[in-house]
mmCIF file of C-alpha atoms in Angstrom:
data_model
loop_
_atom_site.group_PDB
_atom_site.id
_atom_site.type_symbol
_atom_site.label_atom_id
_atom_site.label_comp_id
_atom_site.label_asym_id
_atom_site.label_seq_id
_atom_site.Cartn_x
_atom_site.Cartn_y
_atom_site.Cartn_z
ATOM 1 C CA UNK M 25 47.688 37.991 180.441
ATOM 2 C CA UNK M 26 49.264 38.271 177.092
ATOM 3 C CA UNK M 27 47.526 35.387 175.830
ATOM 4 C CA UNK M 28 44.156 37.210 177.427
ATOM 5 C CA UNK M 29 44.862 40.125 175.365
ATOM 6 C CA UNK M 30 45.779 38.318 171.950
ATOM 7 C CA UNK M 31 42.361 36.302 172.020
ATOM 8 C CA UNK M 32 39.976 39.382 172.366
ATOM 9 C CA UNK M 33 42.201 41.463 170.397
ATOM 10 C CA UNK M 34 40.239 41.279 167.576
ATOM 11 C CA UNK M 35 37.101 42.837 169.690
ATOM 12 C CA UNK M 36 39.444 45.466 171.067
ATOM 13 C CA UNK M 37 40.073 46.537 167.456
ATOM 14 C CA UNK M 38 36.157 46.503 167.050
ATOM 15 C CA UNK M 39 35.387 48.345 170.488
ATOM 16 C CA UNK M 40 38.424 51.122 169.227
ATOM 17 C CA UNK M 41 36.873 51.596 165.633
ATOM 18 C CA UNK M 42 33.383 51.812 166.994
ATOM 19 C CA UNK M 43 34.442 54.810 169.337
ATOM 20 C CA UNK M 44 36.849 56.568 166.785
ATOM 21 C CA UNK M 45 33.633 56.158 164.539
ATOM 22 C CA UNK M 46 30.976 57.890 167.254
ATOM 23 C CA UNK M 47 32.976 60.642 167.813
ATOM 24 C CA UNK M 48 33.846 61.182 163.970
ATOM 25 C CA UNK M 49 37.410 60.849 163.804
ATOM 26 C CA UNK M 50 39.468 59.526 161.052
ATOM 27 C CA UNK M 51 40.430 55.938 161.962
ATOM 28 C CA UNK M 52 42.788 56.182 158.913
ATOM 29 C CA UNK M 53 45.087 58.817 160.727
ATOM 30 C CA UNK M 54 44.508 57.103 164.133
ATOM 31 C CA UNK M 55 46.328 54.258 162.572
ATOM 32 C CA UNK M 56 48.819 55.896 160.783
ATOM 33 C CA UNK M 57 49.845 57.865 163.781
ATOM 34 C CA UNK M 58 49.732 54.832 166.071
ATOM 35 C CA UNK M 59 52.120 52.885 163.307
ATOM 36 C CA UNK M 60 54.245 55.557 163.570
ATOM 37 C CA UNK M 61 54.394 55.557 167.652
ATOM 38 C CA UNK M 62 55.259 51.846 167.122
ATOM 39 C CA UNK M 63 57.969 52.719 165.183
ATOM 40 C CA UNK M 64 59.183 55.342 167.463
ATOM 41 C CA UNK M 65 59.313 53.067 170.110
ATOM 42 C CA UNK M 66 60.990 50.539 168.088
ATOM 43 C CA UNK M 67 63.924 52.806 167.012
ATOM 44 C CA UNK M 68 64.003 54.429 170.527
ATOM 45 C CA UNK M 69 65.451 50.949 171.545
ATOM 46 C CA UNK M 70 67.602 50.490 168.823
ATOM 47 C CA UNK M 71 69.035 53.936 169.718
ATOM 48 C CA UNK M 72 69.575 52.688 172.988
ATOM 49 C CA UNK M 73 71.366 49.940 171.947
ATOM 50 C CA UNK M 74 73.534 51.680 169.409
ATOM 51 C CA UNK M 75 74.094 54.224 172.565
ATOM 52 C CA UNK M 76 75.234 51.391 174.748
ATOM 53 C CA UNK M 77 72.073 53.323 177.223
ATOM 54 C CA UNK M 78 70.688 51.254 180.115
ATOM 55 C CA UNK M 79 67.713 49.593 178.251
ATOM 56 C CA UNK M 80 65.105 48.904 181.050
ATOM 57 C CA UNK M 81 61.982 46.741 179.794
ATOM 58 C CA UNK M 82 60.144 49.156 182.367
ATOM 59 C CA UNK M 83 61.119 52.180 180.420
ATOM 60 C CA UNK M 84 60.102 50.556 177.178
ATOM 61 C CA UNK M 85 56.793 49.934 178.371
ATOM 62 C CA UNK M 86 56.327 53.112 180.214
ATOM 63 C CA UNK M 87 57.256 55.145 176.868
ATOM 64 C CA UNK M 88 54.942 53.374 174.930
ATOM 65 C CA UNK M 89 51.925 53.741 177.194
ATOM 66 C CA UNK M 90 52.801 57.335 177.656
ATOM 67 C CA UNK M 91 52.995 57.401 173.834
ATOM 68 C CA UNK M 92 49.585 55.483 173.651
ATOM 69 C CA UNK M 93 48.164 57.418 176.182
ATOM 70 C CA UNK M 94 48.492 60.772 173.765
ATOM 71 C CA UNK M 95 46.032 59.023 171.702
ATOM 72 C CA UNK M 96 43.322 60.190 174.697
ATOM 73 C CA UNK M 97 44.344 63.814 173.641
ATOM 74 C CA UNK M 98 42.415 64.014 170.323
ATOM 75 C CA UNK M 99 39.566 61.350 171.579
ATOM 76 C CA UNK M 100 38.888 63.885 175.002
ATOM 77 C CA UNK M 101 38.853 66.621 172.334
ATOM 78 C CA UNK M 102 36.421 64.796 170.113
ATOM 79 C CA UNK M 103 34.261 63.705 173.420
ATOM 80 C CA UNK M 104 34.258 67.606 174.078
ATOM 81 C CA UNK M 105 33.031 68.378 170.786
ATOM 82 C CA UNK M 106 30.315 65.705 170.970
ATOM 83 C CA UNK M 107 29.155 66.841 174.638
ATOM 84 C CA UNK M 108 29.228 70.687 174.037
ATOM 85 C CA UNK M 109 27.454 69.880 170.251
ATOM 86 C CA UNK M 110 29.879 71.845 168.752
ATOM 87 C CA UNK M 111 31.964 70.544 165.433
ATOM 88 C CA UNK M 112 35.567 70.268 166.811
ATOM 89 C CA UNK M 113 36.636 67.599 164.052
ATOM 90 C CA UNK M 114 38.847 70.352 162.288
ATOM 91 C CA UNK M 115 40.675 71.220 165.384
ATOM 92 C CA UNK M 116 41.299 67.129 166.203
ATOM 93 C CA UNK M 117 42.233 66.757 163.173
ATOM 94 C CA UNK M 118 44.646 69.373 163.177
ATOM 95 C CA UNK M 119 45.763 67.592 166.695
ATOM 96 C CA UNK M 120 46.372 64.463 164.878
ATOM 97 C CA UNK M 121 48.352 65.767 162.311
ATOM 98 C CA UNK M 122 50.453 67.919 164.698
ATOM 99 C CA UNK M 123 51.168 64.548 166.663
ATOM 100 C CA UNK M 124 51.922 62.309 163.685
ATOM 101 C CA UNK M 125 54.411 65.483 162.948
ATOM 102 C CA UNK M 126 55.983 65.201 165.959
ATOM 103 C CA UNK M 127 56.217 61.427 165.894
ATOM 104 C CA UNK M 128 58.343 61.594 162.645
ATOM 105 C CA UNK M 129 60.507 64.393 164.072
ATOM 106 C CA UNK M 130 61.149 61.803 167.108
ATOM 107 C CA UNK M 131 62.027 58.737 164.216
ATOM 108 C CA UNK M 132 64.464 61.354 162.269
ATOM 109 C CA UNK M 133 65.868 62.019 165.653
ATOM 110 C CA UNK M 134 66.309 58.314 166.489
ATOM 111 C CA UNK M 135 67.609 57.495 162.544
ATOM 112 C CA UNK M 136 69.973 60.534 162.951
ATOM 113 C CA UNK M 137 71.634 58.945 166.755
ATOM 114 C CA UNK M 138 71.496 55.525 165.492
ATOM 115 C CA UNK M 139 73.466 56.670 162.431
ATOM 116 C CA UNK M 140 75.739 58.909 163.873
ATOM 117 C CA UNK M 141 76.309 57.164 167.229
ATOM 118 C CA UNK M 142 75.642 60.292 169.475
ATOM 119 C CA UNK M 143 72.935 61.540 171.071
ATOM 120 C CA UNK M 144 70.800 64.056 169.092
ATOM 121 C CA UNK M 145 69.384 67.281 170.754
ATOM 122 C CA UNK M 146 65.422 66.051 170.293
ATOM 123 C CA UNK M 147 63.137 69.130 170.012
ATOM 124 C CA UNK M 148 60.144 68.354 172.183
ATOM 125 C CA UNK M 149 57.440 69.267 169.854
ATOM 126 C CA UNK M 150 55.320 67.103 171.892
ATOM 127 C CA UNK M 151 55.150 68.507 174.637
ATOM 128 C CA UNK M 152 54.931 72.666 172.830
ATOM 129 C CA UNK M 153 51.757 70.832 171.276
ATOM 130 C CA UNK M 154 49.894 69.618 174.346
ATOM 131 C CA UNK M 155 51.203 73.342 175.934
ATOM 132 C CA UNK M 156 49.321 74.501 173.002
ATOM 133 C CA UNK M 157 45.888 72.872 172.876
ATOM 134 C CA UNK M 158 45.908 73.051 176.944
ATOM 135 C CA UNK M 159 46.180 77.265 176.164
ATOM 136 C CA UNK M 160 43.389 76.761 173.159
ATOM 137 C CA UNK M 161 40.784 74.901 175.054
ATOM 138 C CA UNK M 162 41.546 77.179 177.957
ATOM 139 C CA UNK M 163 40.908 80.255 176.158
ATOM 140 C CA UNK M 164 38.313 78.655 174.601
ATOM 141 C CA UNK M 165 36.587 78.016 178.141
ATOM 142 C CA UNK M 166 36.601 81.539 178.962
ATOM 143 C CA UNK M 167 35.268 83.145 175.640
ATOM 144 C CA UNK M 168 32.354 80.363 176.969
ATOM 145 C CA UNK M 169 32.183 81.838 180.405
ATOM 146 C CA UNK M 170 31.884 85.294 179.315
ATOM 147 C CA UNK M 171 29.128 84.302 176.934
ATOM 148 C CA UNK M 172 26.854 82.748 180.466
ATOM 149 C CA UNK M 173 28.465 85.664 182.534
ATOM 150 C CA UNK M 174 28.970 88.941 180.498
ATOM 151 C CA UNK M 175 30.725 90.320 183.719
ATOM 152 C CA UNK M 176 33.004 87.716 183.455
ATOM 153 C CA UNK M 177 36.071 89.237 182.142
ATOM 154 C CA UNK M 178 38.675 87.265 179.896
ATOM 155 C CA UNK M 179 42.090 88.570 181.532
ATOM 156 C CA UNK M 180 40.844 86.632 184.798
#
């Protein structure tokens, strides 16, 4: 399957760009903060190591596809802003950014353990992020309603 992948990865590269290009995102900080997920992952395991942790090749590749997988965050954003014809690119780029910021909180965190040989307290910036943008696009969603529906009230 590996093998599979490595021979059409070239047109996988393609079929990302050409999507990151329709929905007018910057492909530049798409790879910068997909580099930098790499190299989260690649020092999470180090950390591990340094740890003496369980390492589980499961967990490796679970992490990363959950880190991968926060990629979709900025792309369903941008997909909203194309279907709703409204210019969201400020706010997904503003996504990005606060993602690549979080990524290279979770490195220092992972230089810091590996360094120090203990277990640093990681501050889940992640996770307050996605909290955030899910409270955004939610108030967002009823400023919209109330707009349709002026009875509609916002509190609801």
């Amino acid at each position: 399957m590996v093998q599979k992948i490595s021979e059409y990865l070239n047109e996988i590269k393609l079929l990302l760009y050409g999507i990151f290009m329709y929905l007018d995102m910057d492909t530049g900080i798409v790879k910068v903060l997909f580099y930098l997920m790499v190299m989260d992952t690649f020092l999470g395991v180090i950390k591990t190591i340094v740890l003496n942790d369980q390492f589980s090749f499961k967990k490796l590749v679970l992490g990363f596809v959950s880190k991968l997988a926060v990629l979709l965050i900025p792309t369903a954003l941008a997909l909203m802003s194309k279907g709703l014809n409204y210019n969201f690119k400020w706010f997904v780029t503003i996504v990005m950014d606060l993602l690549i910021v979080s990524d290279g909180i979770s490195i220092i965190s992972n230089i810091i353990a590996i360094k120090t040989k203990k277990e640093v307290e990681n501050f889940d910036a992640m996770t307050l992020t996605l909290k955030a943008i899910r409270t955004g696009l939610i108030q967002l969603f009823k400023r919209l309603l109330v707009t349709f529906d002026p009875k509609y009230h916002v509190d609801k």
